[in-house]
XYZ file of C-alpha atoms in Angstrom:
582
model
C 168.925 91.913 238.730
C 172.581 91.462 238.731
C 174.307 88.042 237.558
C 172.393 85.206 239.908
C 175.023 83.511 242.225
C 175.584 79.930 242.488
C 172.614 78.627 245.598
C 174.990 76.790 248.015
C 172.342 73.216 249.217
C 174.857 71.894 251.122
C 178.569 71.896 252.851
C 179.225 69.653 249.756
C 181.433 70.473 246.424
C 178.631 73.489 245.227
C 180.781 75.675 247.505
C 184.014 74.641 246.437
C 184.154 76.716 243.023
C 184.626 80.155 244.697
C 187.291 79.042 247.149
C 191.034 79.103 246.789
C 192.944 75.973 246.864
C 194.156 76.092 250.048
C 190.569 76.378 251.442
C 189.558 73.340 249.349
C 192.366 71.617 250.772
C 191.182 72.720 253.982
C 187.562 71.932 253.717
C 188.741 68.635 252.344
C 190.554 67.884 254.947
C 187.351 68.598 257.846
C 185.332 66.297 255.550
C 187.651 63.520 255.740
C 188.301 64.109 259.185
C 184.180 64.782 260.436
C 182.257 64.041 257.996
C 179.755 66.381 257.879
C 177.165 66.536 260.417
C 175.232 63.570 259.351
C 178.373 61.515 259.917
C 177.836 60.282 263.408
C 179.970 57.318 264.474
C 181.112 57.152 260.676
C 184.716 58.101 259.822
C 185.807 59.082 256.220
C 189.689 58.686 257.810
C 190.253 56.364 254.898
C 192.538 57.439 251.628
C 189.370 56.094 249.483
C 187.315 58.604 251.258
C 189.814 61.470 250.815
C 189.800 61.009 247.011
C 186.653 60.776 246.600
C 186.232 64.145 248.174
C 188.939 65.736 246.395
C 187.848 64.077 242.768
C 184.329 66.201 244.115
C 185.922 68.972 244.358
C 188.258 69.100 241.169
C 184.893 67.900 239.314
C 183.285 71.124 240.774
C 185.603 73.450 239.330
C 185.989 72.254 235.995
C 182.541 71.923 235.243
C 182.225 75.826 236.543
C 185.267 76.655 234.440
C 183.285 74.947 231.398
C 180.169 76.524 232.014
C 182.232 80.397 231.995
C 183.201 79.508 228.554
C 179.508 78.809 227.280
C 178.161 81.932 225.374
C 174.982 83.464 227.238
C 175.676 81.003 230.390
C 175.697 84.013 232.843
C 173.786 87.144 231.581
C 173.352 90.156 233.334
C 169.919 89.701 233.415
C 168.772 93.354 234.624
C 166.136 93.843 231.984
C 167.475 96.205 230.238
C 169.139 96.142 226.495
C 166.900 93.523 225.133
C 167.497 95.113 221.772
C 170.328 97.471 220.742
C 170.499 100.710 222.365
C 169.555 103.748 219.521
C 170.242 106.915 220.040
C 173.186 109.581 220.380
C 176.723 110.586 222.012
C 178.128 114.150 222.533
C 181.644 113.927 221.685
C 182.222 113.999 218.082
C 180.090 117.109 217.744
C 182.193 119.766 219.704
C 184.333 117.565 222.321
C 183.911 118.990 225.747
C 181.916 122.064 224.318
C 179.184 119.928 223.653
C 178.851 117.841 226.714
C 176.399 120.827 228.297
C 172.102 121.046 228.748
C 171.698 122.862 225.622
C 173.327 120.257 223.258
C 171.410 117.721 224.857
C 168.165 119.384 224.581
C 168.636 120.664 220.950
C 169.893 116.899 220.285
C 166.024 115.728 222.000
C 164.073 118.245 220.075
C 166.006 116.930 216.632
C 164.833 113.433 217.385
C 161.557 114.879 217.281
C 161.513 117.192 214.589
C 163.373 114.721 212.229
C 161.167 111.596 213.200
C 164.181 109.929 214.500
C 162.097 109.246 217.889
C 159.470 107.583 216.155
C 162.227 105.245 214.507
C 163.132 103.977 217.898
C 165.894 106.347 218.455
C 165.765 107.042 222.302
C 169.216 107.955 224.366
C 170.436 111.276 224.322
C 173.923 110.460 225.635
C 176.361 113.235 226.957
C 179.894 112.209 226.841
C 182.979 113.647 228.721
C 183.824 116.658 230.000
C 180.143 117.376 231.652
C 181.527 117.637 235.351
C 184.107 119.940 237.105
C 187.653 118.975 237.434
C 187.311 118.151 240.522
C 184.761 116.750 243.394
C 182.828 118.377 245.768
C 183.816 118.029 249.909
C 181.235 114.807 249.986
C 182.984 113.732 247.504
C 180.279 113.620 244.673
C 180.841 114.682 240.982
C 179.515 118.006 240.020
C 177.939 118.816 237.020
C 179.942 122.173 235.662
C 178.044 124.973 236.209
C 178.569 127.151 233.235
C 177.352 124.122 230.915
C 174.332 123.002 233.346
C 173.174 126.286 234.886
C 170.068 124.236 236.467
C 171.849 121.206 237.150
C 171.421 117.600 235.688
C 168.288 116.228 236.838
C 166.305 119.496 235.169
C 167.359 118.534 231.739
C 166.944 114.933 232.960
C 162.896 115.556 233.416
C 162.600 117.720 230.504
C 163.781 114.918 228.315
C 161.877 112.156 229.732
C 159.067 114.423 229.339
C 159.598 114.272 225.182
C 159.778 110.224 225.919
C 163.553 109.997 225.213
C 166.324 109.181 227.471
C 169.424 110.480 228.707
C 172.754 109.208 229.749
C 175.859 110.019 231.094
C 179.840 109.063 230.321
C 182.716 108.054 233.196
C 185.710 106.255 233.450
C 186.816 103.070 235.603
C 190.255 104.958 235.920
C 191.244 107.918 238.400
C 190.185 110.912 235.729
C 187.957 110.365 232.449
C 189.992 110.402 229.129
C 189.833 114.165 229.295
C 191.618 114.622 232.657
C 188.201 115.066 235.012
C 187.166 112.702 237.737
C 187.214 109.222 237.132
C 185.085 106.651 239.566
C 187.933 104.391 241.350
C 187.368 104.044 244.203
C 183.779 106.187 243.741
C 181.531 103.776 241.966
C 178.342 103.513 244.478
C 178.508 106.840 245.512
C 178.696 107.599 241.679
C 176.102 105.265 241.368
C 174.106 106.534 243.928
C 174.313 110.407 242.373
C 173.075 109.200 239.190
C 170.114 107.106 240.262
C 168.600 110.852 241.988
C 169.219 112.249 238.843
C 166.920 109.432 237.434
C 169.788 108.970 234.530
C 169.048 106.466 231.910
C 172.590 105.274 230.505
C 176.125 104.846 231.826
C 178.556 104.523 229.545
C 182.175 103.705 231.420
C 185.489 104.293 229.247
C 188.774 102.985 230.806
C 191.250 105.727 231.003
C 194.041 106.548 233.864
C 193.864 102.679 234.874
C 196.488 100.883 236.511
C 199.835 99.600 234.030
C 201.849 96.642 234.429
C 204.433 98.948 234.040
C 203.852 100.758 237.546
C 202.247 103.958 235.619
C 198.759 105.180 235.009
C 198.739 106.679 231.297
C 195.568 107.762 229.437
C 195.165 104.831 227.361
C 197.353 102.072 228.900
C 197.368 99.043 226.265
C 199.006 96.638 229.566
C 196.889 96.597 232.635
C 198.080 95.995 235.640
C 195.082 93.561 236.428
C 192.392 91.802 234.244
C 189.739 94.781 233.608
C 186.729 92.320 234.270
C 187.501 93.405 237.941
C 187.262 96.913 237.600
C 183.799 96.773 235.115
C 182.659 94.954 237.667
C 182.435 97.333 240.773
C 180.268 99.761 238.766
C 178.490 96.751 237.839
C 177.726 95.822 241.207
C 177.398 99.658 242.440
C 174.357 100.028 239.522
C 172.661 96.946 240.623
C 172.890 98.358 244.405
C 170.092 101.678 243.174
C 168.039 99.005 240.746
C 165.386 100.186 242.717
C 165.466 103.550 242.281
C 166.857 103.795 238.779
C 167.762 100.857 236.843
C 170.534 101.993 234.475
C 171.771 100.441 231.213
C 175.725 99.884 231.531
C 177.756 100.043 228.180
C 181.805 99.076 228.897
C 183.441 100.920 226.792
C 186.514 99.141 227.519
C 187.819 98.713 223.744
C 187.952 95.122 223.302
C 190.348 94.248 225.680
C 191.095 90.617 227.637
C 188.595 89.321 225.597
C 185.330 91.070 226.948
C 183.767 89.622 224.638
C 183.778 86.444 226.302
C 182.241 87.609 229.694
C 181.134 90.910 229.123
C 177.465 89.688 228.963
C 177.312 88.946 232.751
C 179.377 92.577 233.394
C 177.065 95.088 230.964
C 174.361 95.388 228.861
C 177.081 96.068 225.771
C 180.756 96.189 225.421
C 183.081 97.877 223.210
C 184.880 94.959 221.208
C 187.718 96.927 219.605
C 189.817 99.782 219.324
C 188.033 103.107 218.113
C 186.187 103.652 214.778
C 188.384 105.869 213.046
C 187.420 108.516 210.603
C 188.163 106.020 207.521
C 187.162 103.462 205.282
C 190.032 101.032 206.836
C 188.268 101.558 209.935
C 184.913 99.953 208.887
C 186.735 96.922 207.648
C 188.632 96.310 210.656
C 186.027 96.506 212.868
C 183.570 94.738 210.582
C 185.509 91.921 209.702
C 186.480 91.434 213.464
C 182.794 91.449 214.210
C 182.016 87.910 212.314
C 184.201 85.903 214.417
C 182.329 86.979 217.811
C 179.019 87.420 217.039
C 177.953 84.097 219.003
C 178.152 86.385 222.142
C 175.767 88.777 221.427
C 171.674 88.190 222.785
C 169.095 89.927 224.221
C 170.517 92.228 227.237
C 174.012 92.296 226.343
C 175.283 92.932 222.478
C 179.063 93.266 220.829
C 179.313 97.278 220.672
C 181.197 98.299 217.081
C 181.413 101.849 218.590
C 179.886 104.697 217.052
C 178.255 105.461 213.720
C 181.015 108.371 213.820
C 184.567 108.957 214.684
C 186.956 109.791 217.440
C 188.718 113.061 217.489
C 192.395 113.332 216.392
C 194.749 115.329 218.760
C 197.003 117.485 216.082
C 200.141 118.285 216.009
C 202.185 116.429 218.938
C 204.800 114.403 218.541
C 204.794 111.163 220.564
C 207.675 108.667 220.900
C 205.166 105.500 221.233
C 201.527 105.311 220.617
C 200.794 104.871 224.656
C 202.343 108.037 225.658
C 199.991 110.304 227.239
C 198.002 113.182 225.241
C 197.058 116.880 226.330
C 193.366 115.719 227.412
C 192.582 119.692 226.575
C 194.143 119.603 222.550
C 191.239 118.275 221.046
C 191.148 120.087 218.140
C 190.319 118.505 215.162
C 187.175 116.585 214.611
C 186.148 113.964 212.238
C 183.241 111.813 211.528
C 181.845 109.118 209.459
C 178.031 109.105 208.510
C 177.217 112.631 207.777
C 180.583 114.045 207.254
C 181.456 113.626 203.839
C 184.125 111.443 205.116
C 182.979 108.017 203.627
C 181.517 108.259 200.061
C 177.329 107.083 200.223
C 178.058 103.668 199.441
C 180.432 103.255 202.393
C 177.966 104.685 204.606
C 175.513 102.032 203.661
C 177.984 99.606 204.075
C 178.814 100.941 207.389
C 175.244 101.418 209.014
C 174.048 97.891 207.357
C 177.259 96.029 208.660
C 176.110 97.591 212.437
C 172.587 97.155 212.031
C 172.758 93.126 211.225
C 175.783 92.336 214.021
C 173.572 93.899 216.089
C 175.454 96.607 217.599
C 173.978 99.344 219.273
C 173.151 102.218 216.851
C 174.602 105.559 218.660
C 174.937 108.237 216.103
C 177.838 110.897 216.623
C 177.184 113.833 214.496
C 175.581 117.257 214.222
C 171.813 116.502 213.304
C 171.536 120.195 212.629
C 173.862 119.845 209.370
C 173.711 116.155 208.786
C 172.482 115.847 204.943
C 169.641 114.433 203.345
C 171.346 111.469 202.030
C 172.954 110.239 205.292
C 169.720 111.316 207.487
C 167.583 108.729 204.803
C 170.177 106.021 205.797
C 170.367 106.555 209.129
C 166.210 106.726 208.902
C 165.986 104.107 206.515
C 163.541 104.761 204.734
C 163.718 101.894 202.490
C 160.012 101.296 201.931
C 159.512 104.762 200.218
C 156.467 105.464 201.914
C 154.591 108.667 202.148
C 155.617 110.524 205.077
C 152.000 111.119 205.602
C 151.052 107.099 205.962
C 151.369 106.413 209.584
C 152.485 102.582 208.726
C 155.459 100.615 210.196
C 158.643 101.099 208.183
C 160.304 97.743 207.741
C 164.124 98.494 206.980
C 167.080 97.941 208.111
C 166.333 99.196 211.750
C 163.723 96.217 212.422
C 166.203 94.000 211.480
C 168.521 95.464 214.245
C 165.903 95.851 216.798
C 164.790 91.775 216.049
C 163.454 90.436 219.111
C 165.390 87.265 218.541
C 168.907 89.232 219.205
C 171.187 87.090 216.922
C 173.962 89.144 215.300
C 174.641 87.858 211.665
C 178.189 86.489 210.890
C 179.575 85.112 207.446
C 179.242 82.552 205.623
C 180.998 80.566 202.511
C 178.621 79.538 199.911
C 180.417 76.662 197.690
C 182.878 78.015 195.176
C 183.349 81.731 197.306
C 186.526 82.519 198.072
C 188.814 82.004 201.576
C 188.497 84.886 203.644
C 191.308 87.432 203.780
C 192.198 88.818 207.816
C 191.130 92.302 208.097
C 188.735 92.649 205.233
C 184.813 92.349 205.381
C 183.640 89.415 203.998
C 181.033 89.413 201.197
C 178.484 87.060 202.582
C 176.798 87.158 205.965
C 173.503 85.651 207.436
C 171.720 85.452 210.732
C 168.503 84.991 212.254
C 165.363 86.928 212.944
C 162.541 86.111 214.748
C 159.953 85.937 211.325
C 163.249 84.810 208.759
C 166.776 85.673 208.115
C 168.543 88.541 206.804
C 171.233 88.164 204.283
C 174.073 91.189 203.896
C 176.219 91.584 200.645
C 179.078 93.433 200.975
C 181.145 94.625 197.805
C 183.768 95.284 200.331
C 186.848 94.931 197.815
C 185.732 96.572 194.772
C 182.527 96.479 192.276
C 180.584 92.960 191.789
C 177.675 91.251 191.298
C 176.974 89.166 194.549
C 174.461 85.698 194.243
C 173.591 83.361 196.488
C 171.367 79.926 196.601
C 169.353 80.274 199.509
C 169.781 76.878 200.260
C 172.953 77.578 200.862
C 172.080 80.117 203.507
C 172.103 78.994 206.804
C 169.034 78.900 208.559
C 167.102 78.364 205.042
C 166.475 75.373 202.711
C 165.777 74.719 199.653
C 162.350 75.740 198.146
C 161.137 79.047 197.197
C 161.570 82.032 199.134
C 160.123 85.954 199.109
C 162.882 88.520 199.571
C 162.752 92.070 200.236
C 166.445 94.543 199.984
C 166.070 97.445 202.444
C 168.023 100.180 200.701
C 166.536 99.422 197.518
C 163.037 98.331 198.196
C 163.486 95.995 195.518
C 161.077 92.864 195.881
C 161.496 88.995 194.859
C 160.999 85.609 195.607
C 162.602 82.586 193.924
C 165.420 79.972 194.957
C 168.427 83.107 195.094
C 168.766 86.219 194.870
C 171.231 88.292 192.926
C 172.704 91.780 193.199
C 175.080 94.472 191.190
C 176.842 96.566 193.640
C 179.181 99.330 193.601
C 182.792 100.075 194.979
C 182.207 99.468 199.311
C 178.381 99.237 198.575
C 176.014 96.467 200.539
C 173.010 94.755 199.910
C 170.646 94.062 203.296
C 168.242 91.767 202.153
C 165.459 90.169 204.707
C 163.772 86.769 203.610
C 160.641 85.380 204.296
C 159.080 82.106 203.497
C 156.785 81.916 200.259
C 155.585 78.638 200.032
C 157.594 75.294 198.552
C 159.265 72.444 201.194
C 161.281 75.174 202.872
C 162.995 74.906 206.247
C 161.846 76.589 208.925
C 164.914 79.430 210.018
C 167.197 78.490 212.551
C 169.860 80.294 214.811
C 171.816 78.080 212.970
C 176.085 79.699 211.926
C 178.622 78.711 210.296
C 181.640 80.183 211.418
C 182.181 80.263 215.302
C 183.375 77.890 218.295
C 181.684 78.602 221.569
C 184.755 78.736 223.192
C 186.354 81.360 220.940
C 187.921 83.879 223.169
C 189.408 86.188 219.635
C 188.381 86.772 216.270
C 189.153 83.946 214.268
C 192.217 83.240 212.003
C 191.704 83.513 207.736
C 194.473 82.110 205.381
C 196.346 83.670 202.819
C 198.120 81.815 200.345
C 197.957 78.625 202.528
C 199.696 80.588 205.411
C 197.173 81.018 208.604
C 197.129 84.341 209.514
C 195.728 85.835 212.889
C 193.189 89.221 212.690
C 194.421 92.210 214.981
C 194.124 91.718 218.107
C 193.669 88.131 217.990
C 196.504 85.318 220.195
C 199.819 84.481 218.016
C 201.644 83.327 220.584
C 202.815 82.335 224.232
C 202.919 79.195 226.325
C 200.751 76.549 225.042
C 199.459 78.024 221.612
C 198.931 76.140 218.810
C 197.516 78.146 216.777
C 198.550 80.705 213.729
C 201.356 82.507 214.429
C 201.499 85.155 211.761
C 200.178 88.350 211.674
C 197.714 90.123 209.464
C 199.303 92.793 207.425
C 200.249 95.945 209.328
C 200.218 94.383 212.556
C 203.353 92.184 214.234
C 202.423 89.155 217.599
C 203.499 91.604 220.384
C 203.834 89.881 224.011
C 201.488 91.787 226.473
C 201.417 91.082 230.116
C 204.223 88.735 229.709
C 202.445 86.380 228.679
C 200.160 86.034 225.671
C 201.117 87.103 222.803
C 198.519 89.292 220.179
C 198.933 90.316 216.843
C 198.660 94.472 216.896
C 199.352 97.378 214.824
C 203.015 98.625 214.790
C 203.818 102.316 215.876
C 205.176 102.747 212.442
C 202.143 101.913 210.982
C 200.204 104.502 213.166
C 202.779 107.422 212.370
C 201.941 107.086 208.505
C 198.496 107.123 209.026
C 197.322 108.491 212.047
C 198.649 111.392 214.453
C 196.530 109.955 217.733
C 196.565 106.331 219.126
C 192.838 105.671 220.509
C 193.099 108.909 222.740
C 189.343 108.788 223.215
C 186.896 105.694 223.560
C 184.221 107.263 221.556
């Protein structure tokens, strides 16, 4: 059901948080002056009276303005994404050439054929490009004809008839990142179209949105308004069909105005950065970002990392900033990261481990007819080395993401590690499960041997533990664990009790604030540096005001000020500024 509203008992203060201050002025006023209808011969005339109303009031909204900082205060709550969402997205395999019936039904009959249904792997996702340019005279989208001959809801049935799902990609804006028609100002009938198709997944991007600066770019970096607003009509519009389709709702809305911080009552995930790149540099950005937010993901709404693959890059234009507009049709280079030959194997374990314990949803982007034998085993995990022909439960990494409990792992500083460094993944992280804890090594900066007490693991204790690593299948038990890892290589260990005075595991961290509305600062040298993205600056702060490497505190809105990467930093390395939420 959508987010519950506050129950209003009486004409008392429990109304007051949703009202402007000139009604509560107002309202205060008819109390002081009536009474309420109780009130009789009684007058509350008296100056005590009227501040004692008003101190009500004020009381009111603070405490609702505490409770909207409090992780998992306000949840969604529509059943739906109680674990990460698995599956796959169209884009990275042929851009809008692939968002058509047959890719989607070759994609279904791969889960099959591969096994990757029977590892929970469910949504087959088609991204943009799937409708004509334009509406029809109702005003309803309309599924291109040349790339769904038999329309949507046929290929709909046929692959809930293999058990899988499917879902569908649109934009909050006026057009979809690709130039075709975006919902403003369409959500419920939108809403309403996809419900009769009996579509499974909605993922909404945020391209051709209103600018500060009066225009309506592709990727505008300054919004005219808070996007909370906007996720929220499609929100709304999906809980007005629950009862013909309930639909998961992913805001792909890269990381902006915090989503982090309220996305859980908007969607059941949102994205929490820019897009995953086709490069090692972007697995550490978005990795180490992940840490510092991970108190906000739980059971029906999870921090998104973005794909297990890449975004496109638009060749060969020449742009004089990195928000200038892009030919939505020049997409003509494609690059992806597990299965490419893009990250080396290590990296790729790095990168799907990292995922699979912040709990992000696992969407894969890439060509399952030519993906290789060494990324499908990661991507599989098929840790436990069993015989294909054993039909027992493969424990791997993938349980560990699909944990019932729904706590994302974050780092952690065992005594004598060193500081962390902004931007970089650190080497220790812990969290949760709902039978233990999983503990990830990451040899993010180079070769080492990683060890850890497990007493100094939070939500363990001293005494002896049994371990199990997932990529390895390499058993233990004892009072640590130690491993030798290669260049960008990880660890994903899962730990169980084994007897001894051990403590019972916790969803116990180490490194978050509930109110945290941006990753968190690191030092360098003594000097407290701000992550990307995260506040630098602006009226009030206190807080670091220098800027990880490659990125400068830039004032957007006018107002706060965030530490992002410079133009001239994007020319040298990149030829496309997020032209595609993907």
């Amino acid at each position: 059901m959508a987010p519950r509203k506050q129950s209003v008992t009486t004409r008392s203060s429990l109304m007051t948080p949703v009202l402007g201050a000139a009604a509560r002025m107002q309202l205060a006023r008819q109390l002081a002056l009536h009474g309420g209808a109780s009130s009789g011969r009684r007058s509350l005339r008296s100056s005590a009276a009227m501040k004692f109303i008003l101190n009500v009031l004020l009381l009111a909204e603070a405490l609702q303005a505490y409770a909207s900082q409090v992780p998992h205060q306000k949840r969604l709550d529509n059943g739906l994404g109680l674990t990460p969402p698995m599956g796959w997205s169209s884009w990275n395999v042929a851009q809008c050439a692939s968002a058509s019936a047959s890719y989607a039904l070759d994609t279904a009959n791969k889960f099959v054929s591969l096994g990757l249904k029977d590892l929970g792997y469910s949504y087959v996702n088609i991204d943009d490009c799937w409708t004509t340019k334009s509406r029809d005279g109702s005003g309803n989208l309309v599924p291109d004809p040349s790339k769904w001959p038999n329309g949507v809801k046929t290929v709909v049935d046929q692959i809930h008839a293999m058990g899988l799902k499917f879902g569908l990609y649109g934009c909050v804006g006026t057009m979809t990142c690709a130039g075709y028609p975006g919902s403003w100002g369409h959500e419920t009938q939108d809403a309403r179209l996809l419900a009769s198709w009996g579509v499974d997944f909605w993922k909404h991007d945020a391209c051709y949105t209103p600018c500060a600066n009066g225009q309506s770019p592709q990727t505008c970096w300054d919004p005219a308004y808070n996007t909370k607003a906007w996720y929220e009509k499609m929100r709304d519009a999906l809980h007005s069909v629950k009862d013909t389709k309930n639909i998961y709702y992913n805001l792909c809305q890269w990381g902006r105005d915090s989503v982090w911080t309220w996305g859980a009552s908007v969607g059941n995930s949102w994205r929490m950065s820019g897009d995953n790149w086709q490069d090692w540099a972007s697995v550490q950005r978005i990795g180490s970002a992940a840490a510092g937010i991970s108190q906000y993901s739980g059971p029906g709404g999870f921090n998104d990392l973005d794909m297990l693959v890449s975004s496109a890059l638009i060749i060969g234009q020449v742009r004089t900033s990195p928000f200038e507009v892009a030919s939505p049709t020049n997409y003509n280079q494609l690059r992806q990261i597990i299965g490419n030959n893009k990250l080396t194997e290590n990296e790729e374990r790095l990168h799907f481990g990292l995922w699979a314990i912040a709990k992000s949803p696992l969407i894969l982007g890439n060509d399952l007819n030519k993906i290789s034998s060494a990324s499908l085993a990661i991507i599989k995990n098929k840790a436990s080395r069993r015989a294909p022909s054993r039909k027992l439960p493969i424990h791997g990494i993938i349980d560990i993401n699909q944990d019932k409990l729904g706590k994302a792992a974050t780092t952690f500083r065992p005594p004598g590690s060193p500081s962390p460094v902004s931007g970089q993944i650190y080497p220790y992280w812990a969290g949760p499960l709902s039978d233990g804890v999983v503990i990830g090594l990451a040899a993010a900066s180079g070769a080492a041997t990683l060890s850890v007490n497990f007493k100094d693991v939070p939500g363990l204790g001293s005494g002896t533990y049994s371990w199990k690593e997932m990529y390895s299948g390499k058993t233990g038990s004892g009072t640590n664990v130690s491993f030798s890892l290669g260049s960008h290589d990880m660890a994903v260990i899962k730990v169980t009790t084994a007897g001894g005075s051990n403590s019972p595991p916790t969803t116990t961290t180490t490194t978050t604030k509930a109110a945290t509305s941006n990753p968190p600062a690191s030092t360098s040298a003594g000097v407290c540096v701000s992550a990307q993205w995260a506040q630098c600056g602006g009226n009030g702060w206190n807080g670091c005001k220098s800027c990880a490497s490659g990125t400068k505190c830039t004032v957007v809105n006018g107002k706060v000020h965030l530490c992002q990467v410079t133009y001239t930093e994007l020319a040298d390395t990149r030829t496309e500024w997020y032209s595609q939420c993907i």
